Amino acid sequence: MSAPSPASTTAVTPASLPGEELLRQVAASIDAMLWSWDPASGRISYTNPAFEIFWGLSAEKLAGDPWQWLEQVDPTDRDRVRQLQQAAVKRSEEYRVRRPNGDVARLSQRALPIHSPSGQLLRVIHLATNITWQLDTSKQLRVEIGRRTDSEAKYRAVVENVSEGILVTAGGRILYANPKALKLTALDEETAKSRPFIEFIHPDDRERVLGNHRKRLRGESVENHYQFRVQHSQSITRWLEISAVMFEWEGTAATLNFLTDVTLKRQAEEDMLKALAHERELSELKSRFVAVTSHEFRTPLAAILSSVELLDAYGASFPADERRELLGQIKTAVARMNNMVEQVLLTSRLELGKFKFEAAPLVVPDWLVQVMAELERGNPQAARVSLTCDGLDAPRTADQQLLRHMVINLLGNALKYSDPDTPVRFAVSGIGEQMQLRISDQGIGIPEADLPRLFGSFHRGTNVGNISGTGIGLHIVKECVDLHKGQIEVSSLPGQGTTFTVRLPAPLA
């Protein structure tokens, strides 16, 4: 049976893909520097506004020399940064920069490699933030906290008015939190100091935070910039980025922690990665579409061409019945091509949201007679379908257009993928406020490996052989079932047949 694409049940069409435009909108909205490295060309293909402001360079200016920006990187750090630029695995580095105006800065840069399904490195996305302020403030606070004399007022003025959260922790407790840190963690000062700080961390991140904290206290190597979650409420979770240094607080080994809210930045990263995955999915979808349609259109076109050539060469001498047979073959081939085009257009309309659920009173038995008559006109095998209808004498509320697409496609598949001498059973029944459709055949069945991708687009079952089809029929069925707020189930054994069961809300009209 038509069996499909990615693990999700929603396919992507060219019209619905956000693609590069979405990436640029996301990248332009964040404060971090972002750029894209293309391994194939060895060039930077995109730079966001934050990158261009900091470095004074853009992707266009870097076209001639993609490494030009490295001239501002400290010579002792350049080799590490060059390796990071081409990283095939996710990693991060910190390095020093001397800007054109003479200012010295320190950056924290992360590389996010994007691979194809086959493992090929497609591009490397880089995100960099300026952490100079954190390092300078850390040094200043160490001096100020160590003195604890006339600088006390100055120290408090600094830490209580900065835009970053500052925490001092020791012995598993929060000893000090500036106003920004309290806001970021959604705590008041009394609560923050009365309970172990690990209680305020999201349960899934506690092990990582506590492990890093203990390593730092023991003087071991530890990741200095990482992210974790705090739960503000049942519905609000914030992502914070932490960097920390060791120092002495009132004679005790303590940790000075800097907190930055990176919720929006992280969401932008996730949106960017989703858009890249979306873009890759579209490329795969296009490939499947070209492969399927070129094959499926070639067969009817060949039939049309051969029939026309015969009529052109020998038409005048052919008996009337042979001419009618050739013309019938042409009409059949044209109808087949027209049906494939209609299915592709229907899929596009579904993806663009042009189909709406429009319920109306429906006399189901009368409607089934019309649908079966339509099926018989278009499918010579329709006589194999045995129809039963139970519990649906009274009108029901349903969308007959969506129902029609479900029934026509499911019955068409059942007839296509089963032998001409086997029955296809179609049972329709009313159960309470629901209507159930069950279509069973004794055909080739669906391999278990194809079931997870059964309702995608332009992907066919691995056992269909030379049986024609575009691989979008079941995708149309699933979309119509979803619009009707119903459920669809499938049970199948290869070589023994398949049963589809659809349950739809259909209250009495």
Coordinates of C-alpha atoms in Angstrom, one line a residue, residues 372 375-376 379-386 415 422-424:
M372 CA -19.8 3.0 -4.5
L375 CA -15.9 3.8 -7.4
E376 CA -17.5 1.4 -9.9
N379 CA -12.4 1.0 -11.0
P380 CA -13.3 -2.2 -12.9
Q381 CA -12.4 -4.2 -9.7
A382 CA -15.1 -2.4 -7.6
A383 CA -17.4 -5.4 -7.9
R384 CA -15.2 -7.3 -5.4
V385 CA -16.2 -4.9 -2.6
S386 CA -18.8 -6.3 -0.2
L415 CA -8.4 -3.4 -4.6
T422 CA -10.2 -12.2 -3.5
P423 CA -12.9 -10.1 -1.7
V424 CA -12.6 -6.7 -0.1

